[in-house]
Short mmCIF file of C-alpha atoms and ligand atoms in Angstrom, two decimals:
data_model
loop_
_atom_site.label_atom_id
_atom_site.label_comp_id
_atom_site.label_asym_id
_atom_site.label_seq_id
_atom_site.Cartn_x
_atom_site.Cartn_y
_atom_site.Cartn_z
CA UNK A 171 -29.67 23.71 24.16
CA UNK A 172 -29.35 27.69 23.65
CA UNK A 173 -26.74 29.59 25.72
CA UNK A 174 -27.18 29.16 29.36
CA UNK A 175 -28.78 32.68 30.27
CA UNK A 176 -29.95 31.74 33.82
CA UNK A 177 -30.48 34.81 35.65
CA UNK A 178 -31.72 33.73 39.54
CA UNK A 179 -35.38 35.44 40.41
CA UNK A 180 -35.03 36.88 44.06
CA UNK A 181 -37.93 38.55 44.58
CA UNK A 182 -38.09 38.96 48.56
CA UNK A 183 -34.25 39.92 48.62
CA UNK A 184 -33.78 36.41 50.02
CA UNK A 185 -30.18 36.94 50.02
CA UNK A 186 -30.21 39.46 52.36
CA UNK A 187 -30.96 36.38 54.95
CA UNK A 188 -27.60 34.62 53.63
CA UNK A 189 -24.34 34.69 55.17
CA UNK A 190 -21.24 35.44 52.75
CA UNK A 191 -20.44 31.94 52.92
CA UNK A 192 -23.93 31.03 51.53
CA UNK A 193 -23.46 33.20 48.43
CA UNK A 194 -19.77 32.06 47.46
CA UNK A 195 -21.11 28.39 47.70
CA UNK A 196 -24.36 29.06 45.99
CA UNK A 197 -22.51 31.12 43.32
CA UNK A 198 -19.76 28.77 42.72
CA UNK A 199 -21.99 25.83 41.74
CA UNK A 200 -23.98 28.02 39.84
CA UNK A 201 -20.71 28.88 37.86
CA UNK A 202 -19.90 25.53 37.79
CA UNK A 203 -23.42 24.36 36.18
CA UNK A 204 -23.38 26.96 33.51
CA UNK A 205 -19.61 25.78 32.57
CA UNK A 206 -19.74 22.10 33.06
CA UNK A 207 -23.74 20.93 33.05
CA UNK A 208 -25.55 23.13 30.49
CA UNK A 209 -23.39 22.63 27.56
CA UNK A 210 -23.76 18.84 27.70
CA UNK A 211 -27.13 17.93 29.56
CA UNK A 212 -29.49 18.12 26.80
CA UNK A 213 -27.30 15.38 24.69
CA UNK A 214 -26.58 13.55 28.18
CA UNK A 215 -30.39 13.26 28.33
CA UNK A 216 -31.16 12.82 24.86
CA UNK A 217 -29.08 9.91 24.61
CA UNK A 218 -30.23 8.52 28.10
CA UNK A 219 -26.67 8.54 29.39
CA UNK A 220 -25.44 9.35 32.81
CA UNK A 221 -22.59 11.47 32.31
CA UNK A 222 -19.70 9.86 34.01
CA UNK A 223 -17.18 12.62 33.41
CA UNK A 224 -19.20 15.29 36.09
CA UNK A 225 -18.49 12.67 39.22
CA UNK A 226 -15.28 14.04 39.77
CA UNK A 227 -16.07 17.95 38.90
CA UNK A 228 -18.72 17.12 41.81
CA UNK A 229 -16.18 15.97 43.93
CA UNK A 230 -14.12 19.24 43.58
CA UNK A 231 -16.85 21.55 44.25
CA UNK A 232 -17.41 20.11 47.30
CA UNK A 233 -21.48 18.71 46.26
CA UNK A 234 -20.63 15.32 48.05
CA UNK A 235 -20.74 15.53 51.52
CA UNK A 236 -20.99 19.27 52.09
CA UNK A 237 -21.97 18.95 55.99
CA UNK A 238 -19.50 15.99 56.49
CA UNK A 239 -17.14 17.52 58.65
CA UNK A 240 -13.50 18.42 56.74
CA UNK A 241 -11.54 15.52 58.55
CA UNK A 242 -13.30 13.03 56.35
CA UNK A 243 -13.21 14.90 53.40
CA UNK A 244 -16.41 17.01 53.60
CA UNK A 245 -16.72 20.57 53.43
CA UNK A 246 -17.92 21.38 56.92
CA UNK A 247 -20.55 23.24 55.71
CA UNK A 248 -24.21 23.95 57.34
CA UNK A 249 -27.76 23.19 55.84
CA UNK A 250 -28.46 25.79 53.91
CA UNK A 251 -25.37 25.50 51.95
CA UNK A 252 -26.17 22.18 51.58
CA UNK A 253 -29.73 23.45 50.18
CA UNK A 254 -28.36 26.00 47.86
CA UNK A 255 -26.23 23.53 46.53
CA UNK A 256 -28.64 20.98 45.56
CA UNK A 257 -30.76 24.09 44.20
CA UNK A 258 -28.11 25.06 41.81
CA UNK A 259 -27.54 21.90 40.58
CA UNK A 260 -31.38 20.89 40.33
CA UNK A 261 -31.44 24.46 38.11
CA UNK A 262 -29.09 22.36 35.67
CA UNK A 263 -30.58 18.75 36.19
CA UNK A 264 -32.86 16.75 38.34
CA UNK A 265 -30.42 14.08 37.64
CA UNK A 266 -27.33 15.68 38.53
CA UNK A 267 -28.80 16.93 42.02
CA UNK A 268 -30.04 12.92 42.26
CA UNK A 269 -26.41 11.89 41.98
CA UNK A 270 -25.07 14.36 44.66
CA UNK A 271 -27.70 14.35 46.99
CA UNK A 272 -27.60 10.29 46.95
CA UNK A 273 -23.76 10.15 47.44
CA UNK A 274 -24.30 12.90 50.17
CA UNK A 275 -27.27 12.07 52.06
CA UNK A 276 -28.07 8.12 51.45
CA UNK A 277 -24.38 7.28 51.06
CA UNK A 278 -22.18 9.40 53.29
CA UNK A 279 -24.22 10.50 55.77
CA UNK A 280 -25.41 6.79 56.90
CA UNK A 281 -21.48 6.06 57.19
CA UNK A 282 -20.99 8.97 59.13
CA UNK A 283 -24.03 8.57 61.58
CA UNK A 284 -24.39 4.70 61.96
CA UNK A 285 -21.04 3.73 61.37
CA UNK A 286 -18.00 3.19 63.04
CA UNK A 287 -14.47 5.28 62.81
CA UNK A 288 -12.39 2.81 60.51
CA UNK A 289 -15.55 2.72 58.17
CA UNK A 290 -16.04 6.73 57.90
CA UNK A 291 -12.00 6.93 57.47
CA UNK A 292 -12.15 4.36 55.10
CA UNK A 293 -15.01 5.43 52.54
CA UNK A 294 -16.12 8.93 53.05
CA UNK A 295 -12.54 11.07 51.86
CA UNK A 296 -12.92 8.71 48.81
CA UNK A 297 -16.74 9.46 48.10
CA UNK A 298 -16.30 13.19 48.97
CA UNK A 299 -13.92 13.45 45.94
CA UNK A 300 -15.61 11.77 43.87
CA UNK A 301 -13.11 8.82 43.24
CA UNK A 302 -16.13 6.41 44.59
CA UNK A 303 -19.76 6.65 43.50
CA UNK A 304 -21.98 4.94 46.09
CA UNK A 305 -25.67 4.21 46.27
CA UNK A 306 -28.86 3.43 48.42
CA UNK A 307 -30.84 0.37 48.48
CA UNK A 308 -33.85 0.38 50.08
CA UNK A 309 -36.89 -0.03 47.73
CA UNK A 310 -37.77 -3.62 46.60
CA UNK A 311 -39.98 -4.42 43.52
CA UNK A 312 -42.71 -5.72 46.35
CA UNK A 313 -41.79 -2.79 48.88
CA UNK A 314 -41.44 0.65 47.64
CA UNK A 315 -43.75 3.03 50.25
CA UNK A 316 -43.87 0.41 52.77
CA UNK A 317 -39.99 -0.22 53.30
CA UNK A 318 -40.66 -2.25 56.76
CA UNK A 319 -42.18 -5.38 54.50
CA UNK A 320 -38.90 -5.75 52.36
CA UNK A 321 -37.62 -8.98 52.01
CA UNK A 322 -33.93 -8.36 51.07
CA UNK A 323 -32.53 -10.50 54.18
CA UNK A 324 -29.22 -11.61 55.70
CA UNK A 325 -27.76 -14.83 58.20
CA UNK A 326 -25.27 -14.41 60.31
CA UNK A 327 -22.79 -17.29 59.36
CA UNK A 328 -19.94 -16.67 61.98
CA UNK A 329 -17.21 -15.41 59.98
CA UNK A 330 -19.45 -13.17 57.39
CA UNK A 331 -22.99 -12.33 56.71
CA UNK A 332 -24.80 -13.76 53.77
CA UNK A 333 -27.18 -11.23 51.87
CA UNK A 334 -29.87 -12.42 49.56
CA UNK A 335 -32.60 -10.58 47.75
CA UNK A 336 -33.06 -7.57 45.42
CA UNK A 337 -33.96 -3.86 45.31
CA UNK A 338 -34.97 -1.76 42.30
CA UNK A 339 -35.24 1.72 41.18
CA UNK A 340 -31.96 2.52 42.33
CA UNK A 341 -30.26 5.77 41.77
CA UNK A 342 -26.24 5.47 40.50
CA UNK A 343 -26.52 1.77 41.18
CA UNK A 344 -25.24 0.64 37.44
CA UNK A 345 -22.18 2.99 38.17
CA UNK A 346 -21.51 2.79 41.96
CA UNK A 347 -18.26 1.09 43.63
CA UNK A 348 -20.29 0.63 46.92
CA UNK A 349 -24.00 0.21 47.82
CA UNK A 350 -25.75 1.33 51.24
CA UNK A 351 -28.12 -1.93 51.52
CA UNK A 352 -31.01 -1.96 53.96
CA UNK A 353 -32.13 -5.51 54.79
CA UNK A 354 -33.35 -7.62 57.57
CA UNK A 355 -31.45 -9.81 60.13
CA UNK A 356 -32.65 -13.22 61.22
CA UNK A 357 -34.25 -11.13 64.15
CA UNK A 358 -36.27 -9.63 61.69
CA UNK A 359 -34.44 -5.96 62.26
CA UNK A 360 -33.59 -3.90 59.71
CA UNK A 361 -29.97 -3.18 59.51
CA UNK A 362 -27.60 -1.38 57.14
CA UNK A 363 -24.96 -2.88 55.18
CA UNK A 364 -21.76 -1.56 53.13
CA UNK A 365 -21.90 -4.18 50.09
CA UNK A 366 -18.87 -3.56 47.73
CA UNK A 367 -18.74 -4.05 43.81
CA UNK A 368 -16.66 -7.12 42.62
CA UNK A 369 -18.53 -9.10 45.86
CA UNK A 370 -19.29 -12.57 44.34
CA UNK A 371 -23.35 -12.64 43.76
CA UNK A 372 -23.51 -9.01 43.83
CA UNK A 373 -24.98 -7.45 40.19
CA UNK A 374 -26.19 -4.19 39.02
CA UNK A 375 -28.53 -4.30 36.14
CA UNK A 376 -29.38 -1.23 34.38
CA UNK A 377 -33.10 -0.06 34.00
CA UNK A 378 -33.58 0.91 30.52
CA UNK A 379 -36.31 3.15 28.70
CA UNK A 380 -37.11 5.96 31.27
CA UNK A 381 -38.42 8.89 29.85
CA UNK A 382 -37.49 10.82 32.97
CA UNK A 383 -34.27 11.73 34.83
CA UNK A 384 -32.46 10.12 31.81
CA UNK A 385 -29.07 11.48 32.49
CA UNK A 386 -29.11 9.57 35.80
CA UNK A 387 -28.57 6.06 35.55
CA UNK A 388 -30.89 3.74 37.31
CA UNK A 389 -30.54 0.08 38.29
CA UNK A 390 -31.45 -2.68 40.27
CA UNK A 391 -29.16 -4.12 42.92
CA UNK A 392 -29.63 -8.20 42.64
CA UNK A 393 -27.89 -10.22 45.92
CA UNK A 394 -27.35 -13.75 45.16
CA UNK A 395 -25.70 -15.28 48.26
CA UNK A 396 -23.61 -12.43 48.93
CA UNK A 397 -20.82 -12.92 51.67
CA UNK A 398 -20.55 -9.53 53.34
CA UNK A 399 -18.05 -9.69 56.05
CA UNK A 400 -19.02 -8.37 59.63
CA UNK A 401 -17.27 -4.97 59.51
CA UNK A 402 -19.62 -3.59 56.69
CA UNK A 403 -22.28 -3.78 59.38
CA UNK A 404 -23.27 -0.18 60.24
CA UNK A 405 -23.67 -0.95 63.75
CA UNK A 406 -24.62 2.33 65.40
CA UNK A 407 -28.61 2.54 64.29
CA UNK A 408 -30.79 -0.43 63.35
CA UNK A 409 -34.73 -0.39 62.47
CA UNK A 410 -36.60 1.48 59.75
CA UNK A 411 -35.50 4.80 61.62
CA UNK A 412 -32.31 4.34 60.35
CA UNK A 413 -32.92 4.40 56.25
CA UNK A 414 -35.57 7.16 57.22
CA UNK A 415 -33.41 9.43 59.20
CA UNK A 416 -31.09 9.30 55.72
CA UNK A 417 -34.12 10.44 54.02
CA UNK A 418 -34.94 13.28 56.13
CA UNK A 419 -31.51 14.59 55.46
CA UNK A 420 -32.46 13.51 51.05
CA UNK A 421 -35.61 14.96 51.18
CA UNK A 422 -34.75 18.28 52.22
CA UNK A 423 -31.89 18.78 49.33
CA UNK A 424 -34.77 17.70 47.25
CA UNK A 425 -36.70 20.12 48.91
CA UNK A 426 -34.57 23.03 47.75
CA UNK A 427 -33.36 21.28 44.53
CA UNK A 428 -37.07 21.66 43.41
CA UNK A 429 -36.85 25.19 43.36
CA UNK A 430 -33.93 25.11 41.49
CA UNK A 431 -36.06 23.53 38.62
CA UNK A 432 -39.07 25.72 38.97
CA UNK A 433 -36.35 28.98 38.80
CA UNK A 434 -35.10 27.67 35.56
CA UNK A 435 -38.63 27.00 33.92
CA UNK A 436 -39.77 30.61 35.02
CA UNK A 437 -36.27 32.29 34.50
CA UNK A 438 -36.67 31.05 30.46
CA UNK A 439 -40.31 31.45 30.28
CA UNK A 440 -40.06 35.25 31.14
CA UNK A 441 -37.23 35.80 29.16
CA UNK A 442 -39.24 33.75 26.12
CA UNK A 443 -42.30 36.39 26.95
CA UNK A 444 -40.17 39.63 26.25
CA UNK A 445 -38.93 38.26 22.99
CA UNK A 446 -42.08 36.22 21.42
CA UNK A 447 -44.23 38.52 19.30
CA UNK A 448 -47.50 37.75 18.58
CA UNK A 449 -50.34 39.94 17.64
CA UNK A 450 -47.75 42.76 17.52
CA UNK A 451 -46.93 42.63 21.16
CA UNK A 452 -44.47 40.32 22.91
CA UNK A 453 -46.68 37.43 24.55
CA UNK A 454 -45.66 39.02 28.16
CA UNK A 455 -47.96 42.06 27.72
CA UNK A 456 -50.98 39.66 27.53
CA UNK A 457 -52.85 39.31 30.84
CA UNK A 458 -53.09 35.57 30.47
CA UNK A 459 -49.39 35.17 30.42
CA UNK A 460 -48.50 37.23 32.97
CA UNK A 461 -51.06 35.95 35.30
CA UNK A 462 -48.97 32.81 34.97
CA UNK A 463 -45.62 34.34 35.63
CA UNK A 464 -47.20 35.95 38.48
CA UNK A 465 -48.01 33.15 40.01
CA UNK A 466 -44.78 31.29 39.10
CA UNK A 467 -43.06 34.33 41.04
CA UNK A 468 -45.21 34.20 44.24
CA UNK A 469 -44.80 30.17 44.40
CA UNK A 470 -41.28 30.16 44.27
CA UNK A 471 -40.80 33.08 46.47
CA UNK A 472 -43.05 31.32 49.41
CA UNK A 473 -41.09 28.03 48.54
CA UNK A 474 -38.01 29.61 49.50
CA UNK A 475 -38.96 31.19 52.75
CA UNK A 476 -40.16 27.39 53.35
CA UNK A 477 -36.92 25.94 53.17
CA UNK A 478 -34.71 28.80 54.17
CA UNK A 479 -36.71 28.76 57.59
CA UNK A 480 -36.55 24.66 57.49
CA UNK A 481 -32.41 25.28 56.72
CA UNK A 482 -32.40 26.76 60.02
CA UNK A 483 -34.45 24.91 62.20
CA UNK A 484 -32.05 21.89 60.47
CA UNK A 485 -29.21 23.65 61.47
CA UNK A 486 -30.43 24.16 65.41
CA UNK A 487 -31.60 20.26 64.78
CA UNK A 488 -35.09 21.39 65.19
CA UNK A 489 -36.47 20.16 62.03
CA UNK A 490 -39.15 17.62 62.47
CA UNK A 491 -39.58 14.71 59.55
CA UNK A 492 -43.27 16.12 59.01
CA UNK A 493 -41.82 19.57 58.42
CA UNK A 494 -39.48 17.99 55.67
CA UNK A 495 -42.38 15.91 54.30
CA UNK A 496 -44.11 19.13 53.86
CA UNK A 497 -41.52 21.30 52.22
CA UNK A 498 -40.79 18.34 49.74
CA UNK A 499 -44.63 17.90 48.88
CA UNK A 500 -45.13 21.16 48.23
CA UNK A 501 -41.89 22.43 46.40
CA UNK A 502 -41.89 19.49 44.16
CA UNK A 503 -45.83 20.10 43.10
CA UNK A 504 -44.93 23.86 42.95
CA UNK A 505 -42.00 23.24 40.69
CA UNK A 506 -44.28 20.71 38.70
CA UNK A 507 -47.00 23.49 38.25
CA UNK A 508 -44.63 25.65 37.03
CA UNK A 509 -42.94 23.64 34.73
CA UNK A 510 -46.40 22.79 33.12
CA UNK A 511 -47.18 26.21 32.46
CA UNK A 512 -44.10 27.56 31.59
CA UNK A 513 -43.76 24.74 28.89
CA UNK A 514 -47.10 26.27 27.44
CA UNK A 515 -45.83 29.93 27.48
CA UNK A 516 -43.58 28.65 24.95
CA UNK A 517 -45.86 27.24 22.59
CA UNK A 518 -44.49 24.55 20.03
CA UNK A 519 -40.57 25.56 21.51
CA UNK A 520 -41.67 24.40 24.46
CA UNK A 521 -41.34 20.63 23.42
CA UNK A 522 -37.83 20.93 21.96
CA UNK A 523 -34.57 20.58 23.33
CA UNK A 524 -33.82 23.96 22.80
CA UNK A 525 -35.09 25.02 26.21
CA UNK A 526 -34.74 23.17 29.51
CA UNK A 527 -38.45 23.02 30.43
CA UNK A 528 -39.34 19.78 29.03
CA UNK A 529 -36.80 18.20 30.17
CA UNK A 530 -37.18 19.43 33.72
CA UNK A 531 -40.98 18.50 33.68
CA UNK A 532 -40.24 15.25 32.38
CA UNK A 533 -37.27 14.81 35.45
CA UNK A 534 -39.86 16.01 37.99
CA UNK A 535 -42.34 13.05 37.42
CA UNK A 536 -39.44 10.86 39.33
CA UNK A 537 -38.72 13.50 41.59
CA UNK A 538 -42.45 13.45 43.05
CA UNK A 539 -42.46 9.64 43.04
CA UNK A 540 -38.89 9.25 44.96
CA UNK A 541 -38.44 9.90 48.42
CA UNK A 542 -41.89 9.30 49.42
CA UNK A 543 -44.87 9.65 47.13
CA UNK A 544 -46.62 13.39 46.81
CA UNK A 545 -49.37 11.24 48.63
CA UNK A 546 -47.48 9.29 51.63
CA UNK A 547 -46.03 13.12 52.28
CA UNK A 548 -49.64 14.68 52.42
CA UNK A 549 -50.27 11.34 55.01
CA UNK A 550 -47.18 12.03 57.04
CA UNK A 551 -48.58 15.65 57.29
CA UNK A 552 -52.34 14.34 58.05
CA UNK A 553 -50.60 12.03 60.76
CA UNK A 554 -48.33 14.89 62.34
CA UNK A 555 -51.94 17.21 62.76
CA UNK A 556 -54.32 14.86 63.67
CA UNK A 557 -52.51 12.27 65.52
CA UNK A 558 -54.41 9.24 63.18
CA UNK A 559 -52.30 6.71 61.22
CA UNK A 560 -53.90 6.70 57.58
CA UNK A 561 -51.40 4.64 56.21
CA UNK A 562 -52.52 1.08 57.73
P1 TGC B 741 -43.40 3.73 61.35
O1 TGC B 741 -43.76 2.57 61.74
O2 TGC B 741 -44.23 5.00 60.98
O3 TGC B 741 -41.87 4.08 61.60
C1 TGC B 741 -40.86 2.90 61.92
C2 TGC B 741 -39.83 4.00 62.55
O4 TGC B 741 -39.35 4.73 61.74
C3 TGC B 741 -39.33 5.72 62.43
N1 TGC B 741 -39.51 7.50 61.18
C4 TGC B 741 -38.60 8.07 61.31
N2 TGC B 741 -37.28 8.37 61.34
C5 TGC B 741 -36.79 9.20 61.01
N3 TGC B 741 -37.15 9.94 59.92
C6 TGC B 741 -38.11 9.71 59.41
N4 TGC B 741 -38.95 10.42 58.33
C7 TGC B 741 -39.09 8.87 60.11
N5 TGC B 741 -40.42 8.25 59.76
C8 TGC B 741 -40.23 7.23 60.83
C9 TGC B 741 -40.68 5.71 63.48
O5 TGC B 741 -40.24 6.76 64.34
C10 TGC B 741 -40.31 4.35 63.98
O6 TGC B 741 -39.19 4.57 64.73
P2 TGC B 741 -39.65 3.20 66.24
O7 TGC B 741 -37.92 3.59 66.75
O8 TGC B 741 -40.83 3.63 66.94
O9 TGC B 741 -39.40 2.12 65.38
O10 TGC B 741 -42.99 3.39 59.95
P3 TGC B 741 -44.06 2.58 58.57
O11 TGC B 741 -43.64 1.22 58.28
O12 TGC B 741 -45.76 2.76 58.99
O13 TGC B 741 -43.63 3.57 57.20
C11 TGC B 741 -43.99 4.63 57.46
C12 TGC B 741 -43.80 5.88 56.09
C13 TGC B 741 -44.78 5.45 55.24
C14 TGC B 741 -43.89 7.26 56.70
C15 TGC B 741 -42.44 5.36 55.37
O14 TGC B 741 -42.01 3.58 55.38
C16 TGC B 741 -42.14 6.07 54.04
O15 TGC B 741 -41.60 7.01 54.59
N6 TGC B 741 -42.39 5.81 53.06
C17 TGC B 741 -41.71 6.02 52.01
C18 TGC B 741 -40.78 5.37 51.36
C19 TGC B 741 -39.41 6.07 50.98
O16 TGC B 741 -39.49 7.15 50.77
N7 TGC B 741 -38.75 5.59 49.86
C20 TGC B 741 -37.65 6.35 49.50
C21 TGC B 741 -36.46 5.17 48.55
S1 TGC B 741 -34.81 6.00 48.54
C22 TGC B 741 -35.51 6.90 47.03
O17 TGC B 741 -36.20 7.04 46.88
C23 TGC B 741 -33.95 7.78 46.77
S2 TGC B 741 -34.32 8.55 45.55
C24 TGC B 741 -32.73 9.21 45.18
C25 TGC B 741 -32.60 10.32 43.89
O18 TGC B 741 -32.48 9.79 42.86
O19 TGC B 741 -32.22 11.71 44.69
P1 FAD B 742 -45.81 2.37 45.37
O1 FAD B 742 -45.70 2.39 46.57
O2 FAD B 742 -46.24 1.14 44.60
O3 FAD B 742 -47.12 3.54 45.13
C1 FAD B 742 -48.18 3.44 44.20
C2 FAD B 742 -48.95 4.36 44.38
O4 FAD B 742 -49.90 3.94 45.37
C3 FAD B 742 -48.21 5.90 44.79
O5 FAD B 742 -49.12 6.62 44.06
C4 FAD B 742 -48.36 5.91 46.06
O6 FAD B 742 -48.44 7.40 46.48
C5 FAD B 742 -49.99 4.85 46.40
N1 FAD B 742 -49.82 4.77 47.82
C6 FAD B 742 -48.87 3.82 48.26
N2 FAD B 742 -49.25 3.53 49.78
C7 FAD B 742 -50.68 4.31 49.95
C8 FAD B 742 -51.42 4.56 50.96
N3 FAD B 742 -50.97 3.85 51.89
N4 FAD B 742 -51.95 5.50 50.85
C9 FAD B 742 -52.49 6.34 49.57
N5 FAD B 742 -51.63 5.89 48.93
C10 FAD B 742 -50.66 5.19 48.70
N6 FAD B 742 -35.35 3.98 45.82
C11 FAD B 742 -34.01 3.93 46.21
O7 FAD B 742 -34.20 2.89 47.52
N7 FAD B 742 -32.93 4.17 46.31
C12 FAD B 742 -33.24 5.11 45.27
O8 FAD B 742 -31.75 5.52 44.78
C13 FAD B 742 -34.16 5.23 44.58
N8 FAD B 742 -34.01 5.84 43.47
C14 FAD B 742 -34.95 6.10 42.45
C15 FAD B 742 -35.19 6.74 41.06
C16 FAD B 742 -35.76 6.64 40.33
C17 FAD B 742 -35.77 7.86 38.87
C18 FAD B 742 -37.43 6.30 40.82
C19 FAD B 742 -38.32 6.59 40.10
C20 FAD B 742 -37.17 5.93 41.87
C21 FAD B 742 -36.17 5.42 42.91
N9 FAD B 742 -36.32 5.19 44.51
C22 FAD B 742 -35.46 4.56 44.99
C23 FAD B 742 -37.76 4.45 44.64
C24 FAD B 742 -39.02 5.42 44.76
O9 FAD B 742 -38.64 6.11 46.43
C25 FAD B 742 -40.53 4.54 44.81
O10 FAD B 742 -40.22 4.41 43.43
C26 FAD B 742 -41.20 5.20 45.85
O11 FAD B 742 -40.99 5.00 47.05
C27 FAD B 742 -42.63 4.79 45.38
O12 FAD B 742 -42.37 3.25 45.57
P2 FAD B 742 -43.58 2.59 44.55
O13 FAD B 742 -42.52 3.02 42.77
O14 FAD B 742 -42.89 1.23 44.66
O15 FAD B 742 -44.79 2.79 44.31
#
């Protein structure tokens, strides 16, 4: 990829709403992405390789568990800082943001919220530093949008649990040291278990041939009579609300992240529109191209305002799951539209790896599907405003 010339749009002077700490955290992440992600990401995606070397860097910049208290290795930051970090990482690549948001919201968060003190002390510092990588197993071959039907189960055998079943589409799985696995007890109740690499009967085959999120490793989790020590149960919350609570945090991060991908596409198209001459004029001087750019910056600005307010509500503990769904759905859809229009603005160059747009466009096909699909989030909003459940 050519030199990273990214300049972030801030059409409504949103920086005025951010604290000094927010700006410091955001800019540090932005610099790290320019230094450590932009030079390597195109090749990693072309080769469909997870750039493992970024894991320690993500730990160093505090991208793992930014809102987890410092005593457990986190950075003790607020939700807006978390969002800004996710925005900057996804500006680099959705797969990089995935690695960080899974580790933060789907691995560290459940251990912090639903685990006991011993588990927090044992696992969180190593996850925060990047010494350990985690993954989150909810989706199964027969249960994606409806995780309540999951078949993965465990039996209480006195001195340990016996875990059986399989999960698929699991980010970070092939390299993960631990997995947060959601499984049903003999009483048909969903619980979280910490499963560690090396436990007999536990394997993590990689999923190949993805056209999207190629720099993120995806795999299955297979449990064949895995003996899980009883102390690995996350005992403080059970039921579907436990994994869905983690998803609230991750979906919030994705709502911010999608803005980063959209910003990168917009910024690239804007620069190109000033440099590319056709019919003796820069293409940015043509009304049809201006319409695309004007709509892009309008939608990015609206999404920024939505997430900033959502961040305030989350800081106050007042954001509802439905409000988070609206932001995830809106912002990913917004980013997809911008990526498609921006790609067209670059003509043939838009399909090459010289520019990041096509990569973002392909990545966003995963982002719109995982953490609840576009339609699932629409139904959540529909249920929230009407009171009628259209899922079943
Ligand atoms: P339903 O009966 O509505 O709810 C069951 C219980 O859960 C509670 N609940 C929530 N709690 C916290 N946060 C939320 N967002 C919640 N939504 C619901 C609810 O109150 C209830 O509690 P209780 O105490 O009454 O039992 O459940 P349902 O079976 O009808 O399903 C609802 C539905 C469809 C919204 C939900 O299952 C859903 O969100 N489906 C989408 C599945 C999904 O998002 N999977 C994501 C897998 S992880 C992933 O994709 C990671 S990708 C990461 C990356 O790489 O970045
Ligand atoms: P399905 O649930 O089969 O849905 C197929 C279609 O039917 C969708 O368009 C959906 O919107 C629609 N649909 C389903 N139900 C309804 C309904 N009631 N009304 C209307 N339409 C409906 N999962 C994890 O647990 N952990 C991870 O780390 C993880 N990482 C992922 C990484 C990638 C790259 C991808 C692609 C997925 C990942 N997932 C992960 C899985 C992801 O969460 C699921 O793919 C997603 O929840 C959708 O499930 P599904 O693929 O089984 O689709």
